[in-house]
CSV table of N, CA and C in Angstrom, one decimal:
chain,number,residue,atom,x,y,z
A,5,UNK,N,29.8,-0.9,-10.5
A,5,UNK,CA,28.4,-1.1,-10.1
A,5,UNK,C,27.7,0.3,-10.4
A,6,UNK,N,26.8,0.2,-11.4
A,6,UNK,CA,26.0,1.6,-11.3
A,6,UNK,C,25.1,2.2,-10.5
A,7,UNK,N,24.7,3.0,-10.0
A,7,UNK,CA,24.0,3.7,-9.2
A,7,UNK,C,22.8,4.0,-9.7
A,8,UNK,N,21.3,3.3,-8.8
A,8,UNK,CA,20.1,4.0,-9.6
A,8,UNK,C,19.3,4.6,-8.1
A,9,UNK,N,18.9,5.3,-8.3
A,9,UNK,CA,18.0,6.5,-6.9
A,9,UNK,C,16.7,6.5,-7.8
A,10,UNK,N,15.8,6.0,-6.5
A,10,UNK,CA,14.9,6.0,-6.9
A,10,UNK,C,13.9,7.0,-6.1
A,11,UNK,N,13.2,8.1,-6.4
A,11,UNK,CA,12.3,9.2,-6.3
A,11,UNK,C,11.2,8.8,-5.7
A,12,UNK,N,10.8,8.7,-4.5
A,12,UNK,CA,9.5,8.1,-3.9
A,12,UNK,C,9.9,7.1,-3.2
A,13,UNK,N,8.9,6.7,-2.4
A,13,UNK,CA,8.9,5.7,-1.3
A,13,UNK,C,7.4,4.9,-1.3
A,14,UNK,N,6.7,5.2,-2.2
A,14,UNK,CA,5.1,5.0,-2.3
A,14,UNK,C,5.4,3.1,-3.0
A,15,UNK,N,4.3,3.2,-3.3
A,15,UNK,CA,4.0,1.6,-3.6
A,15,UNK,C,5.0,1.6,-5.0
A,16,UNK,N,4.4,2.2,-5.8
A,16,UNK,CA,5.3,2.3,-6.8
A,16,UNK,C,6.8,2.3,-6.8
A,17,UNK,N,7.6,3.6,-6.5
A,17,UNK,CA,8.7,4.0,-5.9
A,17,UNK,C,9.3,2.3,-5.3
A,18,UNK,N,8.9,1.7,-4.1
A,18,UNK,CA,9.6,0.5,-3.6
A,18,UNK,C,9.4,-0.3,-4.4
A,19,UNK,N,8.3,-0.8,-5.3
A,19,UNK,CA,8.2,-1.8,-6.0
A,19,UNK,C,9.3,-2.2,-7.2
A,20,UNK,N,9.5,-0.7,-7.9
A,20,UNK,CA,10.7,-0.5,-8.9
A,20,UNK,C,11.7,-0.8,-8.2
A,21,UNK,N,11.9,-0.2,-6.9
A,21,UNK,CA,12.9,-0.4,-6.3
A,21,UNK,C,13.3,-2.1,-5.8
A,22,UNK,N,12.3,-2.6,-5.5
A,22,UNK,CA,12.5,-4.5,-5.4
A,22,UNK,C,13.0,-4.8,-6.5
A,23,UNK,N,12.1,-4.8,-7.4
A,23,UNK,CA,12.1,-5.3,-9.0
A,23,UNK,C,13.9,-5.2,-9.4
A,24,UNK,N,14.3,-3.7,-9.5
A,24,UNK,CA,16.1,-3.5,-9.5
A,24,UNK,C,16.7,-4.6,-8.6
A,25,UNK,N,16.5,-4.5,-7.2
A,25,UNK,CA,17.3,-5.4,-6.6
A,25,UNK,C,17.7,-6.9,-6.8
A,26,UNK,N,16.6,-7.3,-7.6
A,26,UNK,CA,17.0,-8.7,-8.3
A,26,UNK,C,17.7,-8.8,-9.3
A,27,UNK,N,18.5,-7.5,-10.0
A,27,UNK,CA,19.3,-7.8,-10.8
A,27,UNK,C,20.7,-7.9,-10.1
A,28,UNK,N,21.3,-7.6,-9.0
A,28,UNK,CA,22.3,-7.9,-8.8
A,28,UNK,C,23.4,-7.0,-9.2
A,29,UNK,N,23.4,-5.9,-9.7
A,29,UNK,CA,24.4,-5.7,-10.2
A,29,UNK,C,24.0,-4.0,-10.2
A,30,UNK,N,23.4,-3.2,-9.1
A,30,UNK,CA,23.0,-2.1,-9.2
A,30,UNK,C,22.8,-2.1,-7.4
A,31,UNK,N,23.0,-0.7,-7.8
A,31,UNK,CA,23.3,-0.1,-6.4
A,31,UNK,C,22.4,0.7,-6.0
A,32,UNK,N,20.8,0.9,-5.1
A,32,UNK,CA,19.8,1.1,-5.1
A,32,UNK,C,19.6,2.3,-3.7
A,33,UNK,N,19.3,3.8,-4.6
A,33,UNK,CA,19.2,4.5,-3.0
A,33,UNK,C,17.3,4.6,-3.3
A,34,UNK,N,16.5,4.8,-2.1
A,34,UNK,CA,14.9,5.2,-2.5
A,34,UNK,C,15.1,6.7,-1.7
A,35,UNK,N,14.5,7.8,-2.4
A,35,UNK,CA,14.4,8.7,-1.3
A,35,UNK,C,12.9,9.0,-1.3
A,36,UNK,N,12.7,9.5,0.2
A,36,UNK,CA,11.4,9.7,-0.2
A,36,UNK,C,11.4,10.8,1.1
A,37,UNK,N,10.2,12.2,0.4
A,37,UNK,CA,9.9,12.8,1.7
A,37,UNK,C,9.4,13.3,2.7
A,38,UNK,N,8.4,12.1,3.3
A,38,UNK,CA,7.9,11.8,4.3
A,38,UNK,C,8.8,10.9,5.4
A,39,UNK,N,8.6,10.9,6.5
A,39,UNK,CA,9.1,10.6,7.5
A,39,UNK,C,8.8,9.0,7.5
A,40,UNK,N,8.5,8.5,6.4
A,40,UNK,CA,8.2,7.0,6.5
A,40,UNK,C,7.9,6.6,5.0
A,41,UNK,N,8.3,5.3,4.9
A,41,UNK,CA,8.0,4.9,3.8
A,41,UNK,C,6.5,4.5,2.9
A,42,UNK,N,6.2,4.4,2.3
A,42,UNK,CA,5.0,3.7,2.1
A,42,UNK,C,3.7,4.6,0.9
A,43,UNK,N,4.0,5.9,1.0
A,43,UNK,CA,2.9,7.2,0.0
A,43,UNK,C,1.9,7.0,0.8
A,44,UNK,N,1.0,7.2,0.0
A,44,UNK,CA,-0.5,7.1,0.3
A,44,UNK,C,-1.1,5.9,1.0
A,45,UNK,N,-0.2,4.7,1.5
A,45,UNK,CA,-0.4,3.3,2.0
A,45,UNK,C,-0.1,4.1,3.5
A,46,UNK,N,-0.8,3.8,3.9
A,46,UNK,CA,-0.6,3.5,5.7
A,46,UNK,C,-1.8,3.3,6.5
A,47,UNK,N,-1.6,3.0,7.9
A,47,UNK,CA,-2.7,2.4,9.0
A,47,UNK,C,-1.8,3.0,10.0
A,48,UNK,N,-3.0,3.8,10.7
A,48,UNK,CA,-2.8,4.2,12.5
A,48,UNK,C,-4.0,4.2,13.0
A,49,UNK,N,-3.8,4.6,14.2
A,49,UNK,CA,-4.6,4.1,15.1
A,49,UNK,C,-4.6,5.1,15.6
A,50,UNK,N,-6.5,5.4,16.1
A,50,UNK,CA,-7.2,6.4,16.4
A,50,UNK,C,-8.3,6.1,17.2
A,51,UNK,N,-7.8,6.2,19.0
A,51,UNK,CA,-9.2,6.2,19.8
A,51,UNK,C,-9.0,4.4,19.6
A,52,UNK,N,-8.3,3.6,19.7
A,52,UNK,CA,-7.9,2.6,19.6
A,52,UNK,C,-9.1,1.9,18.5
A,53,UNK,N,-8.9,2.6,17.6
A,53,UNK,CA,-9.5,1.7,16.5
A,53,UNK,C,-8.2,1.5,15.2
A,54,UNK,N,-8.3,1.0,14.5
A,54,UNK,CA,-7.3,0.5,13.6
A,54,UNK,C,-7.8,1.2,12.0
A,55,UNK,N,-6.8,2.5,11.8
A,55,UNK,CA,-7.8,3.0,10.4
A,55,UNK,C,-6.9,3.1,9.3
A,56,UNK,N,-7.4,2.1,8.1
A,56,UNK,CA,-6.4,2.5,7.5
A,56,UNK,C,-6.6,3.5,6.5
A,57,UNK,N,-5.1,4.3,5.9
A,57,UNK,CA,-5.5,5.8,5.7
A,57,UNK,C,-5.0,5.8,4.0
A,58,UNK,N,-5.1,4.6,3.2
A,58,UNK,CA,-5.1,4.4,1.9
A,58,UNK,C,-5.8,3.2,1.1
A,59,UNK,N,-5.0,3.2,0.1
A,59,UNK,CA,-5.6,2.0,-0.6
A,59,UNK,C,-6.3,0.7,0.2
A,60,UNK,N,-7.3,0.5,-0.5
A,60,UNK,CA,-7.6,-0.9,0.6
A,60,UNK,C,-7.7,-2.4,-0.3
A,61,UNK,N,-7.2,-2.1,-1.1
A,61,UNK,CA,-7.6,-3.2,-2.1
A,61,UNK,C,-6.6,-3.2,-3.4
A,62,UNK,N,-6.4,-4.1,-4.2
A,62,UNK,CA,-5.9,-3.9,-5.7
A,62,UNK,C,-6.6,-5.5,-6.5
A,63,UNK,N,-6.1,-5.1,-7.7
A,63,UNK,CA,-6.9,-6.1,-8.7
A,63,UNK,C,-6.0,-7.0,-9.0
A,64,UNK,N,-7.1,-8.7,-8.2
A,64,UNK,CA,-5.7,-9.6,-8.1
A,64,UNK,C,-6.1,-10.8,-9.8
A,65,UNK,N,-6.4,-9.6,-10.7
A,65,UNK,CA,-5.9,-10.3,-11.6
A,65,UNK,C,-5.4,-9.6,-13.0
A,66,UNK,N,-4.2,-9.2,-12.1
A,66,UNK,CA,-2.7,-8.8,-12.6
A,66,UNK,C,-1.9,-9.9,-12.5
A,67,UNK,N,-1.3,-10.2,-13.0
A,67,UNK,CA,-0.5,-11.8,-12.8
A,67,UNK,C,0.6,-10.9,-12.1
A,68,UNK,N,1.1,-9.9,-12.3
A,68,UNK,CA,2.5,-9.3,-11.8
A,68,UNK,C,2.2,-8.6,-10.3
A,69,UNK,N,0.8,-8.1,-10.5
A,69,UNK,CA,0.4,-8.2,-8.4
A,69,UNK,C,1.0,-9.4,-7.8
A,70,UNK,N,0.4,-10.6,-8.0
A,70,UNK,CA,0.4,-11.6,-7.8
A,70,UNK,C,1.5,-12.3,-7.6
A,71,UNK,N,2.7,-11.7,-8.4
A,71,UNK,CA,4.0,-12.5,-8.3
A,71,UNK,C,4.3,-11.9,-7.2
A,72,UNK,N,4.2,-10.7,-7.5
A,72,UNK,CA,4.8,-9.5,-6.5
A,72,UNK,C,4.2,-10.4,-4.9
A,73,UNK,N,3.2,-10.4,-4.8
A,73,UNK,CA,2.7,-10.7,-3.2
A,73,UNK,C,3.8,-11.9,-2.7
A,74,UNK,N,3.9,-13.3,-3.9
A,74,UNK,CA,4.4,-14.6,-4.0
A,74,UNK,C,6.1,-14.1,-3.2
A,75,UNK,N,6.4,-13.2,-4.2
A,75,UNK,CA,7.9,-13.2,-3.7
A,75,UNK,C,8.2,-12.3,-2.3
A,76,UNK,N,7.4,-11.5,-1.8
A,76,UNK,CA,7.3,-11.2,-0.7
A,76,UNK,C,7.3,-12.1,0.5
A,77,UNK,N,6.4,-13.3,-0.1
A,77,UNK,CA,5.5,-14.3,0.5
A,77,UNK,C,4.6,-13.6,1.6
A,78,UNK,N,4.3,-12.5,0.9
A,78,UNK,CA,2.9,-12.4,1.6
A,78,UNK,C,1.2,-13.0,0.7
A,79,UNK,N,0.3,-13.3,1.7
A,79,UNK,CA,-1.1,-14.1,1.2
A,79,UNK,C,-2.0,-12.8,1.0
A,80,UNK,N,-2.7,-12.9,-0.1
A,80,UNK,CA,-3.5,-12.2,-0.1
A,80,UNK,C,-4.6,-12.8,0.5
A,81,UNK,N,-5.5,-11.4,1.0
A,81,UNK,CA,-6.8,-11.8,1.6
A,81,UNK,C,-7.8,-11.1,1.4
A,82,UNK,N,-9.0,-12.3,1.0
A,82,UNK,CA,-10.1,-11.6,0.4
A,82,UNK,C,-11.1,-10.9,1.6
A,83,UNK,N,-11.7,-9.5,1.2
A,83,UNK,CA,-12.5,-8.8,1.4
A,83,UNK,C,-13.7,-9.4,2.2
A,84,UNK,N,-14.8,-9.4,3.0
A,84,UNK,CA,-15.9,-10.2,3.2
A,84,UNK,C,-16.7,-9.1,2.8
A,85,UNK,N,-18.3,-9.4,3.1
A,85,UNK,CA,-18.9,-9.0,2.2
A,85,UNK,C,-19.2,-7.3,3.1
A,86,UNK,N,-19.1,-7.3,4.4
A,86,UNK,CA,-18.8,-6.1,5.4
A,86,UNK,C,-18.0,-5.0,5.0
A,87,UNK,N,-16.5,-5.5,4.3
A,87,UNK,CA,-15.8,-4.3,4.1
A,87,UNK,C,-16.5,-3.2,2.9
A,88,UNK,N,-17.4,-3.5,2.0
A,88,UNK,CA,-18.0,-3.1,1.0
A,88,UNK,C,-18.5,-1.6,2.1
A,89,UNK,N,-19.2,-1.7,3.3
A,89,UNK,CA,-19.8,-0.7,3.9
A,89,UNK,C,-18.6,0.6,4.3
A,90,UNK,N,-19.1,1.5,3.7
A,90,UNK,CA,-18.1,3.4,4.0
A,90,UNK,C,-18.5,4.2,5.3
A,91,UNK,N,-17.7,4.3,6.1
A,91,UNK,CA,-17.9,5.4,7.1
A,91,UNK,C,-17.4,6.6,6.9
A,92,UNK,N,-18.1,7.4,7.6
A,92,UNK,CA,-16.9,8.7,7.9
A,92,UNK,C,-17.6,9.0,9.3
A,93,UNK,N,-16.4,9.9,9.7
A,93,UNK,CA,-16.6,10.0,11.4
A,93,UNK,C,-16.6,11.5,11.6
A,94,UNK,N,-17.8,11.7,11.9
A,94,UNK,CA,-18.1,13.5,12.1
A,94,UNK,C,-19.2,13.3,13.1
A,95,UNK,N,-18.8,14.3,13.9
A,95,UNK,CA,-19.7,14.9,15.2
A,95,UNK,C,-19.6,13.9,16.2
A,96,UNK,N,-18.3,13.3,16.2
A,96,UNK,CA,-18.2,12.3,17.3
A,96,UNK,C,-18.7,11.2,17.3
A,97,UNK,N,-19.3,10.4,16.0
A,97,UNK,CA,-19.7,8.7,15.6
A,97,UNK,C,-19.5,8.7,14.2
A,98,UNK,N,-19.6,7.6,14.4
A,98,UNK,CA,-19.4,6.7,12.6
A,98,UNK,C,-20.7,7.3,11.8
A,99,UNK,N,-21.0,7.5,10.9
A,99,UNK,CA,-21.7,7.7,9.7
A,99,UNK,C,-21.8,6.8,8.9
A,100,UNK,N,-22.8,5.9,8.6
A,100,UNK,CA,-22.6,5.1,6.9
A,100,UNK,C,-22.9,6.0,6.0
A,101,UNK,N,-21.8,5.5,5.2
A,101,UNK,CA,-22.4,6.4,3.6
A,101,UNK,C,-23.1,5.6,3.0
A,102,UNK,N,-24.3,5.7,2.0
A,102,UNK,CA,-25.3,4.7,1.1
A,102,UNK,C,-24.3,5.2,-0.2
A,103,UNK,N,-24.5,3.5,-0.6
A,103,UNK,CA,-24.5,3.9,-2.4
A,103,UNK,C,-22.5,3.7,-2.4
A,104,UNK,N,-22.6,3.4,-3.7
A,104,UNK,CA,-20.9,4.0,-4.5
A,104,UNK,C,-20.3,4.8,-4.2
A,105,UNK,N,-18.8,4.7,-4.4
A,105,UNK,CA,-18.2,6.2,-4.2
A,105,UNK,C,-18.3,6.4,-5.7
């Protein structure tokens, strides 16, 4: 059985790393170094609000996203038209930003 190490823990990094695992025939380490898996993806909680602290979205027409979600069996879920609105939080309240990033 060959050995493949995979460099990262980020969306990418695990995804390669799924994708191998369905061949059966390979032996799969991920390293990654942060104290958690995931890169730039994550959600904590702050002042009991729920923030998440990366990507918020991807383009669901990729057919290979799409598989990807299927064989997780996770559902994707669409956006409403509210999440479009940006905050940032300075001087102790929310801020809207106007406009595009």
């Amino acid at each position: 059985m060959k050995k493949v190490v995979v460099v990262g823990g980020g969306i990418s990094g695990l995804t390669v790393a799924y994708a191998l695992l369905g061949r059966g025939d390979l032996e799969i380490s991920v390293l990654e170094s942060d104290s958690r898996p995931g890169g730039k993806i994550w959600s904590d909680r702050t002042e009991g609000f729920l923030c998440e602290k990366g990507t918020n979205g991807f383009l669901d027409n990729k057919p290979g996203t799409l598989e990807l979600c299927k064989s997780l069996s996770l559902e994707p879920v669409r956006s409403n038209e509210n999440a479009r609105k940006r905050f940032i939080y300075s001087n102790k309240r929310l801020n809207e930003m106007s406009g595009s990033p």
